Amino acid sequence: MKKNILPVIGYLALASAASFLLVTMAGLFWKMAETAPQRAFSAHRAWFAVRLSLSSATLSTAIAMVFALPSGYVLSRRRFPGKNILETALLLPMVISPVALGALLLIFFNTPPGRLVEKIIGPVVFESRGIIVAQFVVISGLAVTLVKTVFDYVSRDYEDTARSLGCSETETFFRVTLPTSARGLAATAILVWARALGEFGATVTLAGATTYKTETLPVAIYLALASADVYHTGVLIILSFAMAFAVLFLLKTAAGVRDSYPSH
Amino acid sequence: MIELRNINYRAGDFALNDISFSASRAEYFALLGPTGSGKTLLLKILAGLIPPSSGGVFFDSEDVTRLAPEDRAFGYVAQDYRLFSHLNAVENILFSPRVRRLPDDAKGILLGDIVSKLDIAPLLKRRVTNLSGGERQRVALARTLASRPSLVLLDEPFSAIDEGLKKHLWFEIKGILSAAGVPVIHVTHDIEEAVTLADKIAVVIDGKIRQTGTPKDILLRPSSERIARYLGIKNIFVGRVVSGDSRGYLIEISGAVISAPVPPESLAVAPEAGDEVTVCARPQSVKIIRPSEAVRDELKENMFDGVIVGAYFFSDSVSVFVKCGDLVWEARLPHAVYHRNELSVGKKIIIALWRPDVMVYK
């Protein structure tokens, strides 16, 4: 009988990943225990960073999803010249360094069109609004690409049936396409939100790192580490892990994102 | 009356070519063809879901080619029914009345009428993911009828139904649609389904309508060798015309001489002596002759001695392969005939072809 080694390799890989996480966390605790904090821990400041991270990630995800739903639908359902180029361009923010994107935005907002945008939506550069803009630019391509993929998996036959039952294309989108793909869209929103929550490079470049203003959790970690404050850095890392795990687990459970393949 | 006039459509390497047919309101019309022949595409053009490159769709003489699907009121039932999984059965059925904002009392009357016609009261509150194939079909049909369609378009409606239940449902569904007084265009690749249900059939192969006619026309007089092959006619041999007159032809095939009637003028170019032709005979037209039995005139001209070289049992019949000279003929016999004649592999028998059913293609 042939040996089935694939599951063994899979479990070993998962165990390695979990071990790596545990070992690095253990290292963090050990280092925190042997170093004294350089200053008193400010729960108020940490709480501000947590709230700012959560609210900015949620807002930028909401804006990105509102933008991604019609864009993803058109990309999934229509053919037009330059579609392949556009789809490739949407993937660029995932490949290009976030710092480069932040720098691009910083330069843009120092040009007349950028200043015009600031006149419309309010000040962006080195402001909390900049966090939303930076996160939106980083996650929107990912959101559109994932939403398109979700819509690709909704059979056209459902929409055709709805059309023959009296729905216009727009009614079909709201009555059939969206509800049919709700689970996939929820999973997309969670992934996009997670990416926004961890965003650092573009945010720090465009919005800066001002305490009680643009200090998200990743920025707070960076600032603590820059001042060689291992204890504070450790506390903020643990806070990040706990917050991200709790929110992702709750969202995943609430959205009903489960295994789609029956397990052995 | 629904009419397609010179419909053309190209999608990559595939094309629908110059499709024209019409179906009257009273007809149950089937589009029959192999998978990938363009039947579903044609149905979607009819439904307005795909615009044709050229040509027109007419309903009761009105040009509906540019009309949006929601404005045509043609009920399209997709393959596998495509019930909306986020709605339960009754919500699926009331989908169209809700979209069209029918008043609640009108919705109630409509639902009551459809539920009693299709006998689906116990299914109404069920999740559609928990329905069986037959139940899903009824709910899908109810949903379509609730949209009060002027034409129903069925795309392979029985493909997801168990074989045993399928034939029972054929008549039931046809009965429901007839009672509703809605004309039907039914797409299928299943020959038996098409000939059983339809009043008129169009055979679609490779994006073209190859033959249109009644089930009897299609089954007994396929207009080309290609259609004969598609219909599963097994006894197909190439021969040469020895002689021909107004009564028919004598055709020589590997030393055997077959007598065939003159094909209807509409079907083929008449062959002449010396022409190479293809001869086809349905396995059901190959008869077993018992030595003591009186032989009918239609069988006398095509009788051959042979030996059984194979027999395969099906649920409703037996396929018997008989070698006569260099030719092996397939005969499809009822089980009773097979057993009554004590047939078995190796037994010597006499077979005869039912002459009116022998087809000749140039």
XYZ file of C-alpha atoms in Angstrom:
626
model
C 0.000 0.000 0.000
C 1.331 3.449 -0.909
C 2.019 5.735 2.050
C -0.048 8.913 2.104
C 2.521 11.469 3.265
C 0.802 14.689 2.144
C -1.336 15.120 5.320
C 1.780 14.372 7.448
C 3.706 17.124 5.640
C 0.707 19.445 6.066
C 0.457 18.844 9.813
C 4.249 19.261 10.171
C 4.113 22.591 8.305
C 1.242 23.815 10.525
C 3.079 22.668 13.654
C 6.243 24.496 12.476
C 4.310 27.720 11.936
C 2.636 27.455 15.349
C 5.977 26.624 17.011
C 7.666 29.584 15.363
C 4.924 31.895 16.658
C 5.155 30.429 20.172
C 8.958 30.610 20.248
C 9.016 34.238 19.090
C 6.325 35.155 21.635
C 8.287 33.330 24.361
C 11.371 35.296 23.319
C 9.379 38.506 23.640
C 8.161 37.618 27.153
C 11.685 36.645 28.214
C 13.141 39.911 26.918
C 10.320 41.926 28.545
C 11.012 40.233 31.889
C 14.696 41.097 31.876
C 14.327 44.747 30.767
C 12.742 47.471 32.837
C 10.317 49.920 31.206
C 11.982 53.237 30.311
C 8.865 55.170 31.220
C 5.536 54.499 32.883
C 3.142 52.650 30.562
C 0.370 54.942 29.392
C -2.807 52.897 29.059
C -4.578 55.995 27.796
C -2.117 56.412 24.930
C -2.250 52.697 24.061
C -6.067 52.781 24.133
C -6.006 55.771 21.762
C -3.800 53.796 19.340
C -6.132 50.797 19.560
C -9.235 52.926 18.923
C -7.566 54.795 16.069
C -6.411 51.532 14.470
C -9.838 49.919 14.771
C -11.830 52.926 13.586
C -9.509 53.828 10.691
C -9.315 50.206 9.461
C -13.108 49.864 9.687
C -13.760 53.148 7.890
C -11.210 52.550 5.130
C -12.556 48.989 4.663
C -16.130 50.298 4.396
C -15.088 52.883 1.791
C -13.006 50.281 -0.077
C -15.920 47.806 -0.140
C -18.385 50.446 -1.381
C -15.887 51.182 -4.138
C -15.078 47.493 -4.766
C -18.650 46.145 -5.101
C -19.608 47.940 -8.351
C -16.014 47.832 -9.684
C -15.669 44.112 -8.984
C -19.080 43.480 -10.551
C -18.174 45.311 -13.764
C -14.809 43.542 -13.950
C -16.524 40.196 -13.432
C -19.452 40.695 -15.775
C -18.257 42.968 -18.579
C -15.566 42.932 -21.220
C -13.987 46.210 -22.255
C -10.729 47.403 -23.824
C -7.846 47.611 -21.351
C -9.529 45.314 -18.803
C -6.425 43.142 -18.374
C -4.210 46.197 -17.877
C -6.629 47.557 -15.269
C -6.775 44.240 -13.409
C -2.973 44.099 -13.329
C -2.769 47.700 -12.099
C -5.158 46.858 -9.242
C -2.655 44.297 -7.990
C 0.204 46.821 -7.886
C -0.483 48.139 -4.325
C 0.019 44.559 -3.109
C 3.438 44.359 -4.753
C 4.816 47.877 -4.423
C 6.271 48.859 -1.033
C 3.683 50.702 1.097
C 6.358 53.353 1.802
C 6.565 54.017 -1.947
C 2.764 54.363 -2.080
C 2.855 56.713 0.918
C 5.567 58.792 -0.727
C 3.532 58.870 -3.951
C 0.525 60.170 -2.030
C 2.643 62.689 -0.119
C 3.981 64.100 -3.387
C 0.502 64.079 -4.947
C -1.000 66.112 -2.107
C 1.720 68.701 -2.711
C 0.529 69.282 -6.276
C -2.398 71.489 -7.381
C -4.763 68.484 -7.988
C -3.815 67.087 -4.572
C -4.472 70.428 -2.888
C -7.835 70.538 -4.680
C -8.682 67.112 -3.239
C -7.687 68.369 0.224
C -10.009 71.354 -0.267
C -12.866 68.941 -0.953
C -12.249 66.267 1.709
C -10.217 68.295 4.188
C -6.515 68.226 5.173
C -4.819 64.881 4.587
C -1.039 65.253 4.954
C 0.118 64.541 8.543
C -3.520 64.423 9.624
C -5.652 61.502 10.863
C -7.581 61.700 7.567
C -4.297 60.693 5.921
C -4.488 57.318 7.681
C -7.792 56.559 5.939
C -6.445 57.724 2.573
C -3.256 55.665 2.934
C -5.117 52.554 4.051
C -7.714 52.973 1.277
C -5.005 53.198 -1.401
C -3.247 50.121 -0.040
C -6.379 47.933 0.338
C -8.717 49.045 -2.472
C -6.914 47.062 -5.202
C -7.039 43.960 -3.028
C -10.735 44.579 -2.278
C -11.675 44.968 -5.957
C -9.671 41.892 -6.974
C -11.214 39.717 -4.243
C -14.758 40.999 -4.870
C -14.357 40.284 -8.585
C -13.244 36.737 -7.768
C -16.267 36.253 -5.471
C -18.637 37.453 -8.232
C -16.870 35.212 -10.762
C -18.055 32.249 -8.700
C -21.726 33.321 -8.787
C -23.240 31.448 -11.721
C -24.670 33.710 -14.392
C -27.660 31.368 -14.514
C -28.942 32.813 -11.205
C -28.822 36.308 -12.639
C -30.341 35.177 -15.939
C -33.189 33.543 -14.010
C -33.779 36.747 -12.011
C -33.797 38.803 -15.227
C -36.422 36.533 -16.782
C -38.461 36.867 -13.565
C -38.683 40.616 -14.060
C -35.549 42.128 -12.448
C -33.463 44.796 -14.142
C -29.685 44.288 -13.983
C -29.414 46.594 -10.948
C -32.308 44.866 -9.141
C -30.691 41.516 -9.950
C -27.444 42.709 -8.353
C -29.157 43.661 -5.104
C -31.735 40.844 -4.969
C -29.619 37.923 -6.181
C -25.911 38.568 -6.783
C -25.195 40.245 -3.427
C -27.158 37.814 -1.200
C -25.817 34.801 -3.097
C -22.229 35.949 -2.595
C -22.683 37.326 0.949
C -20.357 34.826 2.581
C -17.558 35.406 0.085
C -17.970 39.164 0.405
C -17.836 38.906 4.204
C -14.615 36.920 3.954
C -13.255 39.561 1.567
C -14.141 42.393 3.959
C -12.420 40.572 6.821
C -9.231 40.060 4.801
C -9.233 43.657 3.608
C -9.906 44.943 7.133
C -7.035 42.817 8.471
C -4.706 44.251 5.832
C -5.795 47.811 6.731
C -5.308 47.148 10.447
C -1.711 46.123 9.932
C -0.905 48.943 7.489
C 2.155 50.944 8.493
C 4.426 52.111 5.648
C 2.005 54.256 3.652
C 0.318 55.524 6.835
C 3.498 56.733 8.538
C 4.721 58.359 5.313
C 1.507 60.253 4.564
C -0.033 60.814 8.000
C 3.173 60.895 10.065
C 3.622 59.563 13.607
C 2.154 62.191 15.905
C 1.160 61.034 19.383
C -2.572 61.299 20.103
C -3.154 62.242 16.459
C -1.918 59.732 13.904
C -0.484 57.081 16.207
C -2.055 53.793 15.152
C -0.908 50.569 16.830
C 1.759 49.758 14.199
C 3.028 53.356 14.454
C 3.042 53.131 18.259
C 5.104 49.913 18.068
C 7.504 51.601 15.678
C 7.884 54.630 17.962
C 8.438 52.448 21.040
C 11.031 50.339 19.227
C 12.754 53.461 17.834
C 13.304 54.629 21.393
C 14.692 51.161 22.280
C 11.836 50.611 24.768
C 11.527 46.823 24.537
C 8.996 46.583 27.376
C 6.556 49.030 25.757
C 7.118 47.490 22.358
C 6.276 44.080 23.820
C 3.087 45.292 25.487
C 1.894 46.901 22.242
C 2.754 43.780 20.200
C 0.769 41.597 22.624
C -2.097 44.090 22.431
C -1.983 43.959 18.616
C -2.021 40.174 18.582
C -4.874 39.908 21.086
C -6.978 42.572 19.361
C -6.446 41.213 15.843
C -7.133 37.616 16.897
C -10.286 38.485 18.845
C -11.793 40.682 16.142
C -10.924 38.328 13.271
C -12.268 35.309 15.145
C -15.511 37.114 15.992
C -15.975 38.406 12.438
C -15.176 35.026 10.910
C -17.696 33.334 13.211
C -20.378 36.008 12.758
C -20.027 35.993 8.962
C -20.327 32.202 8.863
C -17.009 31.781 7.041
C -16.433 28.081 7.587
C -14.725 25.168 5.926
C -16.363 24.445 2.601
C -14.668 21.059 2.249
C -15.804 18.166 4.434
C -12.973 17.087 6.702
C -11.813 13.485 7.286
C -46.331 32.302 -32.044
C -42.575 32.530 -31.429
C -40.323 32.876 -34.418
C -36.567 33.129 -34.885
C -35.468 34.630 -38.192
C -31.924 34.143 -39.493
C -30.239 34.329 -36.096
C -26.445 34.504 -36.191
C -24.114 34.667 -33.216
C -20.367 34.149 -32.802
C -18.568 33.378 -29.539
C -14.885 32.538 -30.063
C -14.622 29.469 -32.252
C -18.320 28.648 -31.915
C -21.066 30.167 -34.037
C -24.806 29.884 -34.442
C -25.475 30.001 -38.156
C -28.617 31.306 -39.776
C -31.050 29.810 -37.279
C -34.707 30.078 -38.221
C -37.683 28.254 -36.782
C -41.139 28.955 -35.517
C -43.368 27.373 -32.904
C -47.062 27.932 -32.530
C -48.730 28.676 -29.189
C -50.242 25.212 -29.025
C -46.970 23.388 -29.627
C -44.570 21.851 -27.156
C -41.363 22.541 -29.059
C -38.035 20.809 -28.372
C -34.541 21.883 -29.372
C -32.654 18.602 -29.498
C -28.913 18.270 -29.959
C -25.661 17.013 -28.486
C -23.847 18.893 -25.710
C -22.081 21.970 -27.077
C -24.307 22.279 -30.126
C -25.585 25.747 -29.175
C -29.036 24.895 -27.791
C -28.643 26.800 -24.515
C -27.160 29.783 -26.348
C -30.188 29.791 -28.611
C -32.511 29.635 -25.602
C -30.681 32.591 -24.005
C -31.037 34.576 -27.231
C -34.760 33.788 -27.139
C -34.929 34.933 -23.502
C -33.115 38.170 -24.355
C -30.161 37.317 -22.128
C -27.725 37.369 -25.052
C -28.231 39.673 -28.038
C -27.797 37.984 -31.439
C -25.196 39.356 -33.885
C -27.917 39.514 -36.513
C -31.419 38.236 -37.112
C -34.622 38.714 -35.181
C -36.819 37.213 -32.469
C -40.548 37.702 -32.987
C -43.361 36.950 -30.565
C -46.897 37.128 -31.946
C -45.415 39.008 -34.940
C -43.899 41.675 -32.663
C -40.132 42.182 -32.935
C -38.739 41.579 -29.412
C -35.081 41.268 -30.437
C -33.994 44.426 -28.588
C -36.370 44.004 -25.649
C -34.692 43.453 -22.243
C -35.316 40.012 -20.672
C -37.431 41.525 -17.867
C -39.729 43.114 -20.449
C -40.286 39.952 -22.518
C -42.145 37.914 -19.877
C -40.529 34.696 -21.077
C -40.022 32.341 -18.143
C -36.491 30.948 -18.350
C -35.800 27.831 -16.270
C -32.043 27.278 -16.219
C -30.361 23.904 -15.980
C -30.340 22.705 -12.333
C -33.212 25.187 -11.753
C -31.016 27.779 -9.996
C -33.307 28.275 -7.026
C -32.080 31.222 -4.939
C -30.456 29.624 -1.911
C -30.888 32.711 0.310
C -34.687 32.371 -0.023
C -36.955 29.520 1.047
C -39.329 27.785 -1.371
C -42.270 30.195 -1.035
C -39.953 33.223 -1.264
C -38.535 31.752 -4.454
C -42.040 31.271 -5.858
C -43.056 34.816 -4.942
C -39.826 36.336 -6.268
C -41.365 37.689 -9.466
C -44.656 38.951 -7.924
C -42.557 40.827 -5.328
C -40.255 42.318 -7.954
C -43.329 43.439 -9.895
C -44.858 44.781 -6.649
C -48.083 42.820 -6.970
C -50.567 43.673 -4.168
C -50.583 41.182 -1.283
C -54.083 39.837 -2.010
C -53.183 39.206 -5.668
C -49.990 37.468 -4.552
C -52.028 35.259 -2.221
C -54.475 34.228 -4.951
C -51.634 33.539 -7.407
C -49.728 31.475 -4.836
C -52.807 29.466 -3.885
C -53.526 28.696 -7.515
C -49.969 27.575 -8.286
C -49.584 25.600 -5.068
C -52.737 23.600 -5.790
C -51.751 23.013 -9.436
C -48.298 21.734 -8.525
C -49.252 20.132 -5.216
C -46.366 21.762 -3.351
C -48.007 22.995 -0.135
C -45.715 20.897 2.111
C -42.617 22.385 0.463
C -43.373 26.068 0.916
C -41.482 26.734 4.151
C -38.566 24.448 3.318
C -35.060 25.678 2.561
C -34.398 25.052 -1.116
C -31.052 23.413 -0.317
C -32.969 20.622 1.438
C -35.276 19.799 -1.490
C -34.879 16.709 -3.671
C -34.337 17.004 -7.431
C -38.031 16.511 -8.202
C -39.113 18.978 -5.497
C -36.648 21.587 -6.719
C -38.035 21.170 -10.219
C -41.595 21.782 -9.023
C -40.576 24.868 -7.050
C -38.644 26.212 -10.050
C -41.645 25.625 -12.282
C -43.928 27.272 -9.710
C -41.581 30.271 -9.573
C -41.683 30.555 -13.359
C -45.472 30.200 -13.555
C -45.847 32.833 -10.808
C -44.187 35.297 -13.171
C -47.161 34.683 -15.519
C -44.962 34.038 -18.564
C -46.226 34.184 -22.112
C -43.657 31.518 -23.048
C -41.686 29.029 -20.942
C -38.082 28.222 -21.866
C -36.782 25.034 -20.248
C -33.046 24.292 -20.354
C -32.375 20.584 -19.775
C -35.073 20.478 -17.082
C -34.636 16.780 -16.285
C -30.841 16.537 -16.276
C -30.658 16.581 -12.465
C -33.444 14.036 -11.946
C -32.881 10.359 -11.171
C -33.465 8.111 -14.168
C -36.344 6.251 -12.511
C -38.264 9.395 -11.584
C -37.525 11.233 -14.827
C -40.046 9.484 -17.077
C -42.799 9.887 -14.488
C -42.055 13.616 -14.285
C -42.025 14.094 -18.072
C -45.767 13.626 -18.330
C -46.525 15.414 -15.086
C -44.594 18.546 -16.076
C -46.032 18.525 -19.581
C -49.514 18.170 -18.063
C -48.941 21.121 -15.717
C -47.646 23.341 -18.524
C -50.462 22.310 -20.871
C -53.023 23.047 -18.139
C -51.419 26.464 -17.633
C -51.851 27.045 -21.371
C -48.285 28.281 -21.814
C -46.283 27.422 -24.943
C -42.961 25.721 -24.194
C -39.542 25.597 -25.791
C -37.611 22.762 -24.213
C -33.874 22.236 -24.695
C -32.537 18.722 -24.264
C -29.809 16.362 -25.409
C -31.994 13.365 -24.486
C -33.558 11.920 -27.640
C -36.179 9.896 -25.787
C -37.197 12.932 -23.741
C -37.609 15.052 -26.864
C -39.589 12.526 -28.891
C -41.827 11.679 -25.931
C -42.694 15.220 -24.915
C -42.508 17.368 -28.010
C -45.056 18.020 -30.715
C -42.281 19.420 -32.904
C -38.504 19.034 -32.731
C -35.618 21.018 -34.198
C -32.328 19.113 -34.256
C -29.370 21.437 -33.552
C -25.881 20.209 -34.365
C -22.766 22.427 -34.457
C -24.726 25.676 -34.296
C -27.129 24.876 -37.116
C -30.650 23.554 -37.274
C -30.249 20.357 -39.271
C -33.844 19.151 -39.314
C -37.236 20.262 -38.027
C -40.238 17.989 -37.832
C -42.543 15.874 -35.729
C -40.934 13.254 -33.476
C -41.988 10.598 -36.008
C -40.302 12.493 -38.884
C -37.106 12.889 -36.928
C -36.944 9.330 -35.658
C -37.974 7.481 -38.788
C -36.621 9.812 -41.461
C -33.499 11.608 -40.226
C -32.564 13.968 -43.048
C -28.865 13.139 -43.025
C -26.425 10.469 -42.009
C -25.130 12.903 -39.361
C -28.530 13.147 -37.706
C -28.993 9.390 -38.025
C -25.713 8.893 -36.185
C -26.719 11.453 -33.538
C -30.032 9.642 -33.036
C -28.093 6.503 -32.242
C -28.944 4.581 -35.377
C -26.329 1.849 -35.260
C -26.635 -0.106 -38.504
C -24.813 2.307 -40.814
C -23.003 0.866 -43.817
C -21.471 2.312 -46.962
C -22.502 0.637 -50.239
C -23.037 1.276 -53.938
C -26.313 1.652 -55.827
C -26.832 -1.324 -58.187
C -30.083 -0.088 -59.659
C -32.859 2.317 -58.852
C -36.346 3.158 -60.037
C -39.493 4.793 -58.743
C -40.045 1.840 -56.364
C -36.685 2.176 -54.712
C -33.045 1.081 -54.831
C -30.973 -2.039 -54.727
C -27.722 -1.352 -52.917
C -24.761 -3.689 -52.686
C -22.895 -3.696 -49.367
C -19.970 -6.097 -48.893
C -21.615 -8.754 -51.072
C -25.131 -8.351 -49.595
C -27.876 -6.629 -51.605
C -30.241 -4.375 -49.649
C -33.563 -3.155 -50.974
C -34.432 0.409 -49.875
C -37.355 2.715 -50.569
C -36.924 6.049 -52.346
C -36.250 8.691 -49.677
C -38.712 11.602 -49.542
C -37.689 14.340 -51.970
C -37.258 16.837 -49.201
C -34.589 14.770 -47.482
C -31.840 13.967 -49.918
C -30.523 14.224 -53.419
C -31.680 11.068 -55.222
C -28.744 8.737 -55.856
C -28.163 7.078 -59.220
C -26.783 3.677 -60.194
C -23.080 3.469 -59.350
C -23.247 6.166 -56.645
C -21.709 5.506 -53.262
C -24.395 5.756 -50.569
C -24.799 5.212 -46.845
C -27.522 2.838 -45.709
C -28.971 3.111 -42.190
C -31.460 0.930 -40.363
C -32.559 1.431 -36.761
C -31.946 -1.636 -34.559
C -35.714 -1.650 -33.913
C -36.240 -2.208 -37.677
C -34.188 -5.427 -37.666
C -36.568 -8.347 -37.052
C -35.970 -11.986 -36.107
C -37.717 -14.390 -38.495
C -38.921 -17.720 -37.153
C -38.765 -20.485 -39.825
C -42.411 -21.444 -39.354
C -43.738 -17.880 -39.448
C -45.409 -16.148 -42.413
C -43.190 -13.274 -43.501
C -44.726 -9.893 -44.275
C -44.040 -8.283 -47.640
C -42.081 -5.397 -46.071
C -39.550 -7.902 -44.727
C -39.267 -10.331 -47.646
C -36.756 -8.359 -49.745
C -34.139 -8.001 -46.991
C -33.784 -11.397 -45.349
C -30.358 -12.699 -44.328
C -28.991 -15.805 -42.633
C -26.703 -15.042 -39.743
C -25.293 -16.080 -36.412
C -25.619 -14.262 -33.090
C -22.215 -12.931 -32.042
C -23.249 -10.835 -29.055
C -26.200 -9.963 -26.819
C -26.439 -7.098 -24.310
C -29.294 -6.724 -21.854
C -30.919 -3.361 -21.111
C -33.733 -2.655 -18.670
C -36.371 -2.581 -21.418
C -34.821 -4.578 -24.294
C -31.956 -6.723 -25.559
C -29.404 -5.667 -28.166
C -28.531 -8.642 -30.334
C -25.596 -8.520 -32.779
C -26.007 -10.810 -35.793
C -23.197 -11.502 -38.281
C -24.511 -11.965 -41.820
C -21.636 -12.447 -44.246
C -19.245 -9.550 -43.669
C -21.852 -7.341 -41.979
C -22.816 -7.282 -38.307
C -26.385 -6.019 -37.744
C -27.726 -4.810 -34.426
C -31.309 -5.794 -33.595
C -33.152 -4.330 -30.595
C -35.654 -6.868 -29.283
C -38.077 -6.989 -26.368
C -36.933 -9.399 -23.628
C -39.961 -11.623 -24.360
C -38.968 -12.055 -28.029
C -35.397 -12.880 -27.070
C -36.490 -15.567 -24.610
C -39.406 -16.942 -26.678
C -37.005 -17.614 -29.559
C -34.448 -19.117 -27.171
C -31.777 -16.879 -28.619
C -28.182 -17.071 -27.432
C -24.723 -16.260 -28.693
C -23.678 -18.724 -31.409
C -27.246 -19.560 -32.502
C -27.974 -19.432 -36.235
C -30.994 -17.270 -37.084
C -32.659 -15.380 -39.937
C -33.001 -11.619 -39.707
C -34.941 -9.236 -41.941
C -34.932 -5.460 -42.325
C -38.275 -3.625 -42.283
C -37.909 -2.110 -45.759
C -39.898 1.139 -45.203
C -37.470 2.053 -42.406
C -34.276 1.550 -44.424
C -32.712 4.968 -45.064
C -30.352 5.898 -47.868
C -28.072 8.954 -47.899
C -25.956 10.006 -50.827
